[in-house]
CSV table of C-alpha atoms in Angstrom, one decimal:
chain,number,residue,atom,x,y,z
A,1,UNK,CA,12.9,20.6,3.9
A,2,UNK,CA,12.1,17.9,1.3
A,3,UNK,CA,15.2,16.1,2.3
A,4,UNK,CA,14.1,16.1,5.9
A,5,UNK,CA,10.7,14.7,5.0
A,6,UNK,CA,12.2,12.0,2.9
A,7,UNK,CA,14.7,11.1,5.5
A,8,UNK,CA,11.6,10.8,8.0
A,9,UNK,CA,9.4,8.8,5.7
A,10,UNK,CA,11.7,6.4,3.7
A,11,UNK,CA,12.4,3.8,6.7
A,12,UNK,CA,8.7,3.2,6.8
A,13,UNK,CA,8.0,2.9,3.2
A,14,UNK,CA,8.3,-1.0,3.0
A,15,UNK,CA,5.9,-1.3,5.9
A,16,UNK,CA,3.5,1.2,4.4
A,17,UNK,CA,3.5,-0.7,1.0
A,18,UNK,CA,3.3,-4.0,2.8
A,19,UNK,CA,0.0,-2.7,4.5
A,20,UNK,CA,-1.5,-1.2,1.6
A,21,UNK,CA,-1.0,-4.0,-0.8
A,22,UNK,CA,-2.8,-6.4,1.8
A,23,UNK,CA,-5.7,-4.1,2.1
A,24,UNK,CA,-6.1,-3.3,-1.8
A,25,UNK,CA,-4.7,-6.6,-3.3
A,26,UNK,CA,-2.8,-4.3,-5.7
A,27,UNK,CA,0.9,-3.5,-5.7
A,28,UNK,CA,0.4,-0.4,-8.2
A,29,UNK,CA,-2.5,0.9,-6.1
A,30,UNK,CA,-0.5,0.3,-3.0
A,31,UNK,CA,2.3,2.4,-4.2
A,32,UNK,CA,0.1,5.3,-5.4
A,33,UNK,CA,-1.5,5.3,-1.7
A,34,UNK,CA,1.8,5.4,-0.2
A,35,UNK,CA,3.0,8.3,-2.5
A,36,UNK,CA,-0.1,10.0,-1.5
A,37,UNK,CA,0.9,9.4,2.2
A,38,UNK,CA,4.4,10.8,1.6
A,39,UNK,CA,2.8,14.0,0.1
A,40,UNK,CA,0.7,14.4,3.2
A,41,UNK,CA,3.7,13.7,5.3
A,42,UNK,CA,5.5,16.4,3.5
A,43,UNK,CA,2.8,19.1,4.3
A,44,UNK,CA,2.6,17.9,7.9
A,45,UNK,CA,4.2,19.9,10.9
A,46,UNK,CA,6.3,16.9,11.7
A,47,UNK,CA,7.8,18.4,14.8
A,48,UNK,CA,4.2,17.8,16.2
A,49,UNK,CA,4.4,14.3,15.4
A,50,UNK,CA,5.2,12.0,18.3
A,51,UNK,CA,5.8,8.7,16.3
A,52,UNK,CA,6.2,8.8,12.6
A,53,UNK,CA,5.3,5.0,11.9
A,54,UNK,CA,2.0,5.2,14.0
A,55,UNK,CA,1.0,8.5,12.2
A,56,UNK,CA,1.9,7.0,8.6
A,57,UNK,CA,0.1,3.8,9.4
A,58,UNK,CA,-2.9,5.6,10.2
A,59,UNK,CA,-2.8,7.9,7.1
A,60,UNK,CA,-2.3,4.9,4.8
A,61,UNK,CA,-4.7,2.7,6.4
A,62,UNK,CA,-7.5,5.4,6.1
A,63,UNK,CA,-6.5,6.2,2.5
A,64,UNK,CA,-7.0,2.6,1.7
A,65,UNK,CA,-10.4,2.6,3.2
A,66,UNK,CA,-11.3,5.3,1.5
A,67,UNK,CA,-10.2,3.8,-1.8
A,68,UNK,CA,-11.9,0.4,-1.1
A,69,UNK,CA,-15.3,2.3,-1.3
A,70,UNK,CA,-14.7,3.0,-5.0
A,71,UNK,CA,-12.9,-0.2,-5.4
A,72,UNK,CA,-15.9,-2.3,-4.4
A,73,UNK,CA,-18.0,-0.4,-6.9
A,74,UNK,CA,-15.6,-1.1,-9.6
A,75,UNK,CA,-15.2,-4.9,-8.5
A,76,UNK,CA,-18.9,-5.3,-8.6
A,77,UNK,CA,-18.9,-4.7,-12.2
A,78,UNK,CA,-15.5,-6.5,-12.9
A,79,UNK,CA,-15.9,-8.9,-15.9
A,80,UNK,CA,-14.9,-12.2,-14.7
A,81,UNK,CA,-13.4,-13.3,-11.4
A,82,UNK,CA,-11.2,-10.7,-9.7
A,83,UNK,CA,-7.8,-11.7,-8.3
A,84,UNK,CA,-5.1,-9.9,-6.8
A,85,UNK,CA,-2.4,-8.2,-8.6
A,86,UNK,CA,0.6,-10.8,-8.7
A,87,UNK,CA,3.8,-10.0,-7.0
A,88,UNK,CA,7.3,-11.5,-7.4
A,89,UNK,CA,8.9,-10.0,-4.5
A,90,UNK,CA,6.8,-11.1,-1.6
A,91,UNK,CA,9.6,-11.0,0.8
A,92,UNK,CA,10.0,-7.3,0.4
A,93,UNK,CA,6.4,-7.0,1.4
A,94,UNK,CA,6.9,-8.9,4.5
A,95,UNK,CA,6.4,-7.1,7.9
A,96,UNK,CA,9.5,-7.0,10.0
A,97,UNK,CA,8.0,-9.1,12.4
A,98,UNK,CA,7.6,-12.5,11.4
A,99,UNK,CA,4.7,-15.1,12.0
A,100,UNK,CA,2.9,-17.7,9.8
A,101,UNK,CA,0.1,-15.3,8.8
A,102,UNK,CA,2.2,-12.5,8.4
A,103,UNK,CA,4.5,-14.3,5.7
A,104,UNK,CA,1.4,-15.6,3.9
A,105,UNK,CA,0.9,-13.5,0.9
A,106,UNK,CA,-0.6,-16.1,-1.4
A,107,UNK,CA,-3.5,-15.3,-3.8
A,108,UNK,CA,-5.9,-17.7,-1.8
A,109,UNK,CA,-5.3,-15.6,1.4
A,110,UNK,CA,-5.7,-12.2,-0.3
A,111,UNK,CA,-9.0,-13.6,-1.7
A,112,UNK,CA,-10.1,-14.5,1.6
A,113,UNK,CA,-9.4,-10.9,2.6
A,114,UNK,CA,-11.3,-9.7,-0.1
A,115,UNK,CA,-14.3,-11.2,1.4
A,116,UNK,CA,-13.9,-9.3,4.6
A,117,UNK,CA,-15.5,-5.8,5.2
A,118,UNK,CA,-12.7,-2.9,4.9
A,119,UNK,CA,-12.9,-2.3,8.6
A,120,UNK,CA,-12.7,-6.2,9.4
A,121,UNK,CA,-9.6,-6.6,7.0
A,122,UNK,CA,-7.8,-3.3,8.5
A,123,UNK,CA,-8.3,-4.3,12.0
A,124,UNK,CA,-7.2,-7.9,11.3
A,125,UNK,CA,-4.1,-6.7,9.6
A,126,UNK,CA,-3.0,-4.1,12.0
A,127,UNK,CA,-3.4,-6.3,15.0
A,128,UNK,CA,-2.7,-10.0,13.7
A,129,UNK,CA,0.0,-9.3,10.9
A,130,UNK,CA,1.5,-5.9,12.1
A,131,UNK,CA,0.9,-6.6,15.6
A,132,UNK,CA,-0.6,-3.2,16.8
A,133,UNK,CA,-2.3,-3.5,20.2
A,134,UNK,CA,-5.9,-2.8,20.2
A,135,UNK,CA,-5.5,1.1,21.6
A,136,UNK,CA,-3.4,1.5,18.6
A,137,UNK,CA,-6.0,-0.1,16.2
A,138,UNK,CA,-8.6,2.0,17.8
A,139,UNK,CA,-6.8,5.2,17.3
A,140,UNK,CA,-6.2,4.4,13.8
A,141,UNK,CA,-9.8,3.4,12.8
A,142,UNK,CA,-11.4,6.0,15.3
A,143,UNK,CA,-13.3,3.2,16.9
A,144,UNK,CA,-13.2,1.9,20.3
A,145,UNK,CA,-10.7,-1.0,21.3
A,146,UNK,CA,-13.8,-3.3,22.2
A,147,UNK,CA,-15.3,-2.7,18.5
A,148,UNK,CA,-11.8,-3.1,17.0
A,149,UNK,CA,-11.4,-6.2,19.1
A,150,UNK,CA,-14.8,-7.6,17.6
A,151,UNK,CA,-13.9,-6.5,14.1
A,152,UNK,CA,-10.6,-8.3,14.2
A,153,UNK,CA,-12.2,-11.4,15.9
A,154,UNK,CA,-15.0,-11.8,13.1
A,155,UNK,CA,-12.0,-11.6,10.5
A,156,UNK,CA,-9.8,-14.1,12.2
A,157,UNK,CA,-12.8,-16.5,12.2
A,158,UNK,CA,-13.4,-16.3,8.7
A,159,UNK,CA,-9.7,-16.4,7.6
A,160,UNK,CA,-9.3,-19.6,9.9
A,161,UNK,CA,-12.4,-21.0,8.1
A,162,UNK,CA,-11.4,-20.2,4.4
A,163,UNK,CA,-7.8,-20.1,4.4
A,164,UNK,CA,-6.3,-23.1,2.6
A,165,UNK,CA,-4.3,-25.5,4.6
A,166,UNK,CA,-1.5,-26.2,2.4
A,167,UNK,CA,-0.7,-30.1,2.8
A,168,UNK,CA,2.1,-30.2,0.3
A,169,UNK,CA,5.7,-29.1,1.4
A,170,UNK,CA,7.6,-26.4,-0.5
A,171,UNK,CA,9.8,-29.2,-2.4
A,172,UNK,CA,6.8,-31.1,-3.7
A,173,UNK,CA,4.8,-27.7,-4.6
A,174,UNK,CA,8.0,-27.2,-6.8
A,175,UNK,CA,7.9,-30.3,-8.3
A,176,UNK,CA,4.3,-30.2,-9.2
A,177,UNK,CA,4.7,-26.8,-10.7
A,178,UNK,CA,7.4,-27.7,-12.9
A,179,UNK,CA,5.5,-31.0,-13.8
A,180,UNK,CA,2.7,-28.5,-14.8
A,181,UNK,CA,5.0,-26.4,-16.8
A,182,UNK,CA,6.2,-29.2,-18.9
A,183,UNK,CA,2.7,-30.9,-19.4
A,184,UNK,CA,1.3,-27.4,-20.6
A,185,UNK,CA,4.3,-26.7,-23.0
A,186,UNK,CA,3.9,-30.2,-24.6
A,187,UNK,CA,0.1,-30.4,-24.5
A,188,UNK,CA,0.4,-33.6,-22.5
A,189,UNK,CA,-3.1,-34.3,-21.0
A,190,UNK,CA,-2.1,-37.5,-19.2
A,191,UNK,CA,0.9,-35.6,-17.5
A,192,UNK,CA,-1.8,-32.9,-16.3
A,193,UNK,CA,-4.0,-35.5,-14.9
A,194,UNK,CA,-1.4,-36.7,-12.8
A,195,UNK,CA,-0.8,-33.3,-11.0
A,196,UNK,CA,-4.3,-32.0,-10.7
A,197,UNK,CA,-6.5,-33.0,-8.0
A,198,UNK,CA,-10.1,-34.0,-9.1
A,199,UNK,CA,-11.7,-31.3,-7.6
A,200,UNK,CA,-9.2,-28.7,-8.7
A,201,UNK,CA,-10.6,-25.1,-9.6
A,202,UNK,CA,-9.3,-22.6,-12.2
A,203,UNK,CA,-9.6,-19.0,-11.9
A,204,UNK,CA,-9.0,-16.8,-15.1
A,205,UNK,CA,-8.8,-12.9,-14.3
A,206,UNK,CA,-8.7,-11.0,-17.6
A,207,UNK,CA,-11.0,-8.2,-16.6
A,208,UNK,CA,-12.5,-8.5,-19.9
A,209,UNK,CA,-9.2,-7.5,-21.6
A,210,UNK,CA,-8.5,-10.9,-22.6
A,211,UNK,CA,-10.3,-14.2,-23.9
A,212,UNK,CA,-10.9,-16.1,-20.6
A,213,UNK,CA,-13.6,-18.1,-18.8
A,214,UNK,CA,-16.0,-15.8,-17.1
A,215,UNK,CA,-16.7,-18.1,-14.2
A,216,UNK,CA,-14.5,-20.3,-12.2
A,217,UNK,CA,-14.0,-23.9,-13.7
A,218,UNK,CA,-14.7,-26.6,-11.0
A,219,UNK,CA,-13.1,-30.1,-11.5
A,220,UNK,CA,-10.4,-31.7,-13.5
A,221,UNK,CA,-12.4,-32.9,-16.5
A,222,UNK,CA,-13.8,-29.4,-17.0
A,223,UNK,CA,-10.5,-28.1,-16.5
A,224,UNK,CA,-9.1,-30.3,-19.3
A,225,UNK,CA,-11.9,-29.7,-21.6
A,226,UNK,CA,-11.3,-25.9,-21.1
A,227,UNK,CA,-7.8,-26.1,-21.9
A,228,UNK,CA,-8.4,-28.2,-24.9
A,229,UNK,CA,-10.9,-25.8,-26.3
A,230,UNK,CA,-8.4,-22.9,-26.0
A,231,UNK,CA,-5.7,-25.1,-27.9
A,232,UNK,CA,-8.1,-25.6,-30.5
A,233,UNK,CA,-9.1,-22.1,-31.0
A,234,UNK,CA,-5.8,-20.6,-30.8
A,235,UNK,CA,-2.7,-22.6,-32.3
A,236,UNK,CA,-0.4,-20.0,-30.7
A,237,UNK,CA,-1.1,-21.4,-27.2
A,238,UNK,CA,1.1,-24.2,-27.7
A,239,UNK,CA,4.1,-22.0,-28.2
A,240,UNK,CA,3.8,-20.2,-24.9
A,241,UNK,CA,7.0,-20.1,-23.0
A,242,UNK,CA,6.7,-20.8,-19.4
A,243,UNK,CA,9.0,-19.6,-16.8
A,244,UNK,CA,9.2,-20.9,-13.0
A,245,UNK,CA,8.9,-18.0,-10.8
A,246,UNK,CA,7.9,-17.0,-7.1
A,247,UNK,CA,4.4,-15.8,-7.4
A,248,UNK,CA,3.2,-14.3,-4.1
A,249,UNK,CA,5.7,-16.3,-2.3
A,250,UNK,CA,5.0,-19.7,-3.6
A,251,UNK,CA,6.1,-21.5,-6.7
A,252,UNK,CA,4.3,-20.2,-9.9
A,253,UNK,CA,4.7,-19.4,-13.5
A,254,UNK,CA,5.1,-16.8,-15.8
A,255,UNK,CA,3.8,-17.2,-19.2
A,256,UNK,CA,5.4,-15.5,-22.2
A,257,UNK,CA,3.4,-15.5,-25.7
A,258,UNK,CA,4.5,-15.4,-29.2
A,259,UNK,CA,3.2,-11.9,-29.6
A,260,UNK,CA,4.9,-10.4,-26.5
A,261,UNK,CA,2.2,-10.5,-24.0
A,262,UNK,CA,2.6,-12.3,-20.7
A,263,UNK,CA,0.5,-13.5,-17.7
A,264,UNK,CA,1.2,-15.0,-14.4
A,265,UNK,CA,-0.1,-18.2,-12.8
A,266,UNK,CA,-0.3,-19.2,-9.1
A,267,UNK,CA,-1.1,-22.4,-7.5
A,268,UNK,CA,-2.5,-24.2,-4.3
A,269,UNK,CA,-0.9,-27.5,-3.8
A,270,UNK,CA,-2.4,-30.0,-1.1
A,271,UNK,CA,-1.5,-33.7,-0.5
A,272,UNK,CA,0.7,-33.8,-3.6
A,273,UNK,CA,-1.8,-32.5,-6.2
A,274,UNK,CA,-2.6,-29.0,-7.3
A,275,UNK,CA,-6.0,-27.9,-6.0
A,276,UNK,CA,-6.3,-24.4,-7.4
A,277,UNK,CA,-4.8,-22.5,-10.2
A,278,UNK,CA,-5.1,-18.7,-10.5
A,279,UNK,CA,-4.4,-17.3,-14.1
A,280,UNK,CA,-3.9,-13.6,-14.0
A,281,UNK,CA,-4.1,-12.4,-17.8
A,282,UNK,CA,-5.4,-8.7,-17.2
A,283,UNK,CA,-2.7,-6.5,-18.7
A,284,UNK,CA,-3.6,-3.7,-16.3
A,285,UNK,CA,-2.4,-5.8,-13.2
A,286,UNK,CA,0.8,-7.0,-15.1
A,287,UNK,CA,2.7,-3.9,-16.1
A,288,UNK,CA,5.4,-4.5,-13.2
A,289,UNK,CA,6.1,-8.0,-14.1
A,290,UNK,CA,9.1,-8.7,-16.3
A,291,UNK,CA,8.4,-9.5,-20.1
């Protein structure tokens, strides 16, 4: 019986984790949700399920909606900016059907999704990313098709308004990240000036677990002053080893500290400059990353 349950579930695991990660912004929480869905699938009279993927999509979506109720409370009391949990295998979280929005797993887009209501997020993801029709979305969310259409439309409008437009191609983004890496390793302020936009913004997510700015830092001058202050307070910062990596599907960095700690950095690049830097320091969000 266990083998039968697994055989019916495993072909859908990637799809379910991809959905749950976009709903929650956390790979570890997404995997917990999907495992819970498997346990429910195991207890289900599976012969009565007409279509396994649709059934499991509904289960995972509803589990995510329930989880977000408590997550909202936790995030309201979160220390400093909250950023999604970084992933290095974005391709493994891509829906089977390809589109620009489906393939976008950037930190910036996930932060935009975070500003949607849970129901808006679910309706938008199910329809625009995973391409369910509104009758299927309605069944999943237990709302009318018209209500789901409105939810998705509101979400789509906000995503289109807030989602960054990446004006730098992949090759240039990789060049900028590598230049940032060299400048950070060498403490070369002039080189940082060359790659950072004047209105660059820095987000530090440490959740109170690490020393970090408690608010976003806006502007290149403030960015550089913050970095200089960190270097002055902590001489080990100059010994951090950086590694270029794919962070949420775009060029990023992994930082390896002398005490064994590590962190991830994601970037937004527009018109040949870095316009946003997302530094993810909270160790609770980094357990799945290589040391």
